[in-house]
mmCIF file of C-alpha atoms in Angstrom:
data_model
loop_
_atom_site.group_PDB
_atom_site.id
_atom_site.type_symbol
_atom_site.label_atom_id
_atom_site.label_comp_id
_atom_site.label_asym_id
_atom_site.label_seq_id
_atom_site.Cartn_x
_atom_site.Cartn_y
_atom_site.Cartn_z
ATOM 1 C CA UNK A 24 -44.573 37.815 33.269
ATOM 2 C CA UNK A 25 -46.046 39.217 30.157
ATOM 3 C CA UNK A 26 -48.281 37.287 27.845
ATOM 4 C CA UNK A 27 -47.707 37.408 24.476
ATOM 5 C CA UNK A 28 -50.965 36.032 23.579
ATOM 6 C CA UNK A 29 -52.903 39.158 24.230
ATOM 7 C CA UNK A 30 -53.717 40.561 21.484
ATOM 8 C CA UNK A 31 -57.261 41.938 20.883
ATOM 9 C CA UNK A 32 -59.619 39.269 19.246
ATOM 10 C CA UNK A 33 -61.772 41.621 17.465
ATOM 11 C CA UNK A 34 -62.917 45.177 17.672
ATOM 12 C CA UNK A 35 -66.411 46.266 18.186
ATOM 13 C CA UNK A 36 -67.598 50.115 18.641
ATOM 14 C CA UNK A 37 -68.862 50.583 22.128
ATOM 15 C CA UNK A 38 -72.284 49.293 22.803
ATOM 16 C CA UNK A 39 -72.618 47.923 19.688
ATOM 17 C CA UNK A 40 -73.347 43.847 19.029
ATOM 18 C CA UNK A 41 -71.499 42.435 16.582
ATOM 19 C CA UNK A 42 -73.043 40.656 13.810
ATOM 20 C CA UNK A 43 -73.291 36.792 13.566
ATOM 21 C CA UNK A 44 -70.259 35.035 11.718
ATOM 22 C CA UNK A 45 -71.259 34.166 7.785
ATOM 23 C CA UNK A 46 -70.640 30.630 7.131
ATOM 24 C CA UNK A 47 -68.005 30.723 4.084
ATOM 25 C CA UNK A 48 -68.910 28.185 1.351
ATOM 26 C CA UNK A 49 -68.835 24.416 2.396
ATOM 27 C CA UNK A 50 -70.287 26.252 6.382
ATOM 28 C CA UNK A 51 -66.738 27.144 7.758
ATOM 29 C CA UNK A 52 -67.465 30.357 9.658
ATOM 30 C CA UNK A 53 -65.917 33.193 8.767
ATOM 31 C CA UNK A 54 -64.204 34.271 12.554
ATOM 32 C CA UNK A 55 -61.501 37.615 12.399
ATOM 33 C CA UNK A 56 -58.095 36.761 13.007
ATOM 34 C CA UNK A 57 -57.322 37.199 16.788
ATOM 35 C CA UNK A 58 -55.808 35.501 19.743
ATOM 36 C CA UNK A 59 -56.854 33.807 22.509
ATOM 37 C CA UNK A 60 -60.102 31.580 24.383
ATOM 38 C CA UNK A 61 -62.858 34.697 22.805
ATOM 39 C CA UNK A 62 -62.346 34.096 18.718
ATOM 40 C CA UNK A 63 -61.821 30.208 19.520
ATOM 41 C CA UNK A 64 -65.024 30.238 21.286
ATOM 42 C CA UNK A 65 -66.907 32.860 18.696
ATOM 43 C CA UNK A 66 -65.756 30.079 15.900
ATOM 44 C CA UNK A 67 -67.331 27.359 17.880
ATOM 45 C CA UNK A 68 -70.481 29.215 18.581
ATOM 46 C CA UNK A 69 -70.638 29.505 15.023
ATOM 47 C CA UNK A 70 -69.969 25.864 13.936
ATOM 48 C CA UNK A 71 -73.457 25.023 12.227
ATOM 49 C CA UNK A 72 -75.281 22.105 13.609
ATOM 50 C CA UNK A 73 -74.200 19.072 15.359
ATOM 51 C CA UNK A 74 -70.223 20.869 14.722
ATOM 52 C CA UNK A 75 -70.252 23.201 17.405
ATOM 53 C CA UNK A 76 -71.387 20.149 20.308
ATOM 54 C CA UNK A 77 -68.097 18.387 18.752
ATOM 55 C CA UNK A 78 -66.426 21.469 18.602
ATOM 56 C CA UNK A 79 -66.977 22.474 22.426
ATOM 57 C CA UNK A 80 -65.888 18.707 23.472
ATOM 58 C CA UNK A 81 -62.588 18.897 21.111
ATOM 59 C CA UNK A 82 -61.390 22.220 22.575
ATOM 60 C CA UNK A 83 -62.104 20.852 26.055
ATOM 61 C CA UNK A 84 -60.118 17.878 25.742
ATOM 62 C CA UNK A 85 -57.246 20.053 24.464
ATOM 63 C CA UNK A 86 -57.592 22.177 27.243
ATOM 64 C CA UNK A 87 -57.510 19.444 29.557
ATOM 65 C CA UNK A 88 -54.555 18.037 27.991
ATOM 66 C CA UNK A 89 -52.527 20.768 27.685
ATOM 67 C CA UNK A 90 -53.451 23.648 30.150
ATOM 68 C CA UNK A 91 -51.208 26.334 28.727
ATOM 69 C CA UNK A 92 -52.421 25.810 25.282
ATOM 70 C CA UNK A 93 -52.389 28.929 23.551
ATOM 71 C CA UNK A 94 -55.276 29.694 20.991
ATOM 72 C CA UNK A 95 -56.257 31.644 18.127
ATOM 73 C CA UNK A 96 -58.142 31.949 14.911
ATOM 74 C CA UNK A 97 -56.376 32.787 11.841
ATOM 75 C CA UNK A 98 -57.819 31.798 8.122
ATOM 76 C CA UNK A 99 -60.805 30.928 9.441
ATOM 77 C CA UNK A 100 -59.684 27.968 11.639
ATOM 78 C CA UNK A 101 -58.618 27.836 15.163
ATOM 79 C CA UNK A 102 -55.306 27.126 15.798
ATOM 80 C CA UNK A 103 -53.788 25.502 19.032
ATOM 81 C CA UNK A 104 -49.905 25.788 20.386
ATOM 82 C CA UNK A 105 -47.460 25.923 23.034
ATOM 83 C CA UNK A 106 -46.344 29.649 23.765
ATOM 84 C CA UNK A 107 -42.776 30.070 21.327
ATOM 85 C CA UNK A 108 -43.157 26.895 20.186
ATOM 86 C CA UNK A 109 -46.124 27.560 17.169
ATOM 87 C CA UNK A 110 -48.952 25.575 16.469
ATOM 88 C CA UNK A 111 -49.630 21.816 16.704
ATOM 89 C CA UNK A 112 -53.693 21.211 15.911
ATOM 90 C CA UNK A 113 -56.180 23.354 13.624
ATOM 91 C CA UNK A 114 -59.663 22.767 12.963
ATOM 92 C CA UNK A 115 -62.000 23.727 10.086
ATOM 93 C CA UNK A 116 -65.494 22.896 8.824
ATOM 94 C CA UNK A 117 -66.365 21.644 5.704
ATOM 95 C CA UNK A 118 -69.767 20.635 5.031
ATOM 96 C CA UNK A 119 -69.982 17.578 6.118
ATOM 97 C CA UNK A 120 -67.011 16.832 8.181
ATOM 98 C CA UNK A 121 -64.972 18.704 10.932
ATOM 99 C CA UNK A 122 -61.376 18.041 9.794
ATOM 100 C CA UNK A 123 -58.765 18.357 12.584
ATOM 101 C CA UNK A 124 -54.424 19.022 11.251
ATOM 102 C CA UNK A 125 -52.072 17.722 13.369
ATOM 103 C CA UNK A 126 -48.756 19.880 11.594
ATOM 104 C CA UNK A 127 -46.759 17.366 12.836
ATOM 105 C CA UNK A 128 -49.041 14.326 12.436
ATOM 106 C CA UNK A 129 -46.906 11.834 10.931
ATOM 107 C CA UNK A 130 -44.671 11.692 13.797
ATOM 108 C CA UNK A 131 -47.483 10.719 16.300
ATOM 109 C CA UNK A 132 -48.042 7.284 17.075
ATOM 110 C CA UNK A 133 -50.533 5.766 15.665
ATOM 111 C CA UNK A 134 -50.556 7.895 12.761
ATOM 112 C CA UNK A 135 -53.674 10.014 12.551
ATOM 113 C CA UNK A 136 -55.978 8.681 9.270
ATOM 114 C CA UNK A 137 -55.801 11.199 7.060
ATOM 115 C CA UNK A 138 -53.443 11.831 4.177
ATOM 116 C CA UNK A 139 -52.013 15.438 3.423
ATOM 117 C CA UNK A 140 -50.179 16.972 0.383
ATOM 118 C CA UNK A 141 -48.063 18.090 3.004
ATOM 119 C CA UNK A 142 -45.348 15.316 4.297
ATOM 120 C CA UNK A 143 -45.920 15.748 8.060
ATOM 121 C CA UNK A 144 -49.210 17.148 8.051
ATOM 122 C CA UNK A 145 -52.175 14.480 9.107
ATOM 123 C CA UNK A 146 -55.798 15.039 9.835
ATOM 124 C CA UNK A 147 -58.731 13.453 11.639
ATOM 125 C CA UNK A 148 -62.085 13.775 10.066
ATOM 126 C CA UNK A 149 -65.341 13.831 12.195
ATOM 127 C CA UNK A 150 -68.561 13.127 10.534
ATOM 128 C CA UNK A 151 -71.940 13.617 12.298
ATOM 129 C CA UNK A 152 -73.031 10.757 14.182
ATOM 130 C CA UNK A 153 -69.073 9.709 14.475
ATOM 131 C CA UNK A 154 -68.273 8.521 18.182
ATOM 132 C CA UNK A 155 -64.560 10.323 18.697
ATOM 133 C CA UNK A 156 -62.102 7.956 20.541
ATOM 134 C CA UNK A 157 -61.504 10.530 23.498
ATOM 135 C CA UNK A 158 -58.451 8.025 24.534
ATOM 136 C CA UNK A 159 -56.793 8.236 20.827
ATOM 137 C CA UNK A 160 -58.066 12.135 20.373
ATOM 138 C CA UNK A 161 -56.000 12.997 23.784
ATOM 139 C CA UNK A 162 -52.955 10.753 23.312
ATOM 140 C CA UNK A 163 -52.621 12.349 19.966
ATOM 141 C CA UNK A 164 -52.820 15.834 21.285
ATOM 142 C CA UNK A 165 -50.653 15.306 23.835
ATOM 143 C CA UNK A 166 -47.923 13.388 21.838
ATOM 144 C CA UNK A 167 -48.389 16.986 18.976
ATOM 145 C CA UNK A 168 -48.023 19.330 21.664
ATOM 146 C CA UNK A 169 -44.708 17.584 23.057
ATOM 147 C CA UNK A 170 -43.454 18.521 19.008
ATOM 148 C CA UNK A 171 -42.069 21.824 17.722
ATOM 149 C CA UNK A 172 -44.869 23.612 16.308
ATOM 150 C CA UNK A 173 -45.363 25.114 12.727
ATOM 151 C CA UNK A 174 -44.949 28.628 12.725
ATOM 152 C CA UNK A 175 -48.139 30.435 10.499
#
C-alpha cells in the first residue's frame, strides 16, 4: 500500500544542522511546509514557553484518538486529517494563547467556544496556566475526525 503522506518535510544539505525556527510576530514559529510526524514535531519543539508542554500533550491525545491521523505543517500551523478525507484540527500560536480550529466545529457537540468568521469553523483557546478538559479535548477530536475534512 503506498502512502501518500510521504512527502519530504524539509530539505537540509548533508551534514549540515538546520537552523532554529524564527518565531513570526505574535511567537508562531515559522515551520516549512511538509508532511508528516517530523515538521509537526519541529513546530512543537519550537512552540515558545509553556506552548510546546501543551503542544506535546495535544498532539498525543490526537494520536491516541485517532491512530491513522495524518499530519502536516502548512502556513505555519500543523494540520491534522484522515488520509482522502482533508483536515479536521489546526493549531497556531499567538502570543498569549494556543488557538486550536476545528474546520468543522460547529457540527460537534458541545460546540467548541470560540467564534469564527467562518460558519463551521470553531476554535479552542489555551492560555498558560489553563487546565485542558482531556475528556472534552478527545470527544471533540474524535467527533471532527468522524467529519469530512476541509481540503487546504
Amino acid at each position: 500500500m503506498t502512502n501518500k503522506t510521504s512527502k519530504p518535510a524539509t530539505k537540509s544539505e548533508p551534514g549540515s544542522t538546520m537552523a532554529e525556527p524564527k518565531l513570526l510576530s505574535g511567537g508562531n514559529p515559522q515551520i516549512a511546509k511538509g508532511y508528516g510526524d517530523e515538521p509537526v514535531q519541529a513546530y512543537i519543539a519550537a512552540m515558545p514557553g509553556w506552548k510546546s508542554e501543551v503542544g506535546r500533550k495535544l498532539d498525543a491525545l490526537i494520536k491516541q484518538t485517532v491512530p491513522n491521523v495524518r499530519k502536516a505543517v502548512k502556513w505555519n500551523s500543523p494540520l491534522y486529517g484522515i488520509e482522502d478525507d482533508g483536515w479536521f484540527l489546526g493549531i497556531h500560536c499567538f502570543a498569549k494563547y494556543i488557538k486550536i480550529a476545528f474546520f468543522r466545529g460547529a457540527s460537534l457537540q458541545p460546540i467548541p467556544p470560540g467564534e469564527s468568521k467562518a460558519q463551521d469553523t470553531r476554535y479552542l483557546n489555551i492560555r498558560e496556566g489553563d487546565i485542558i478538559d482531556e475528556t472534552q479535548f478527545v470527544t471533540w477530536v474524535r467527533q471532527a475526525s468522524e467529519l469530512p475534512g476541509e481540503r487546504m
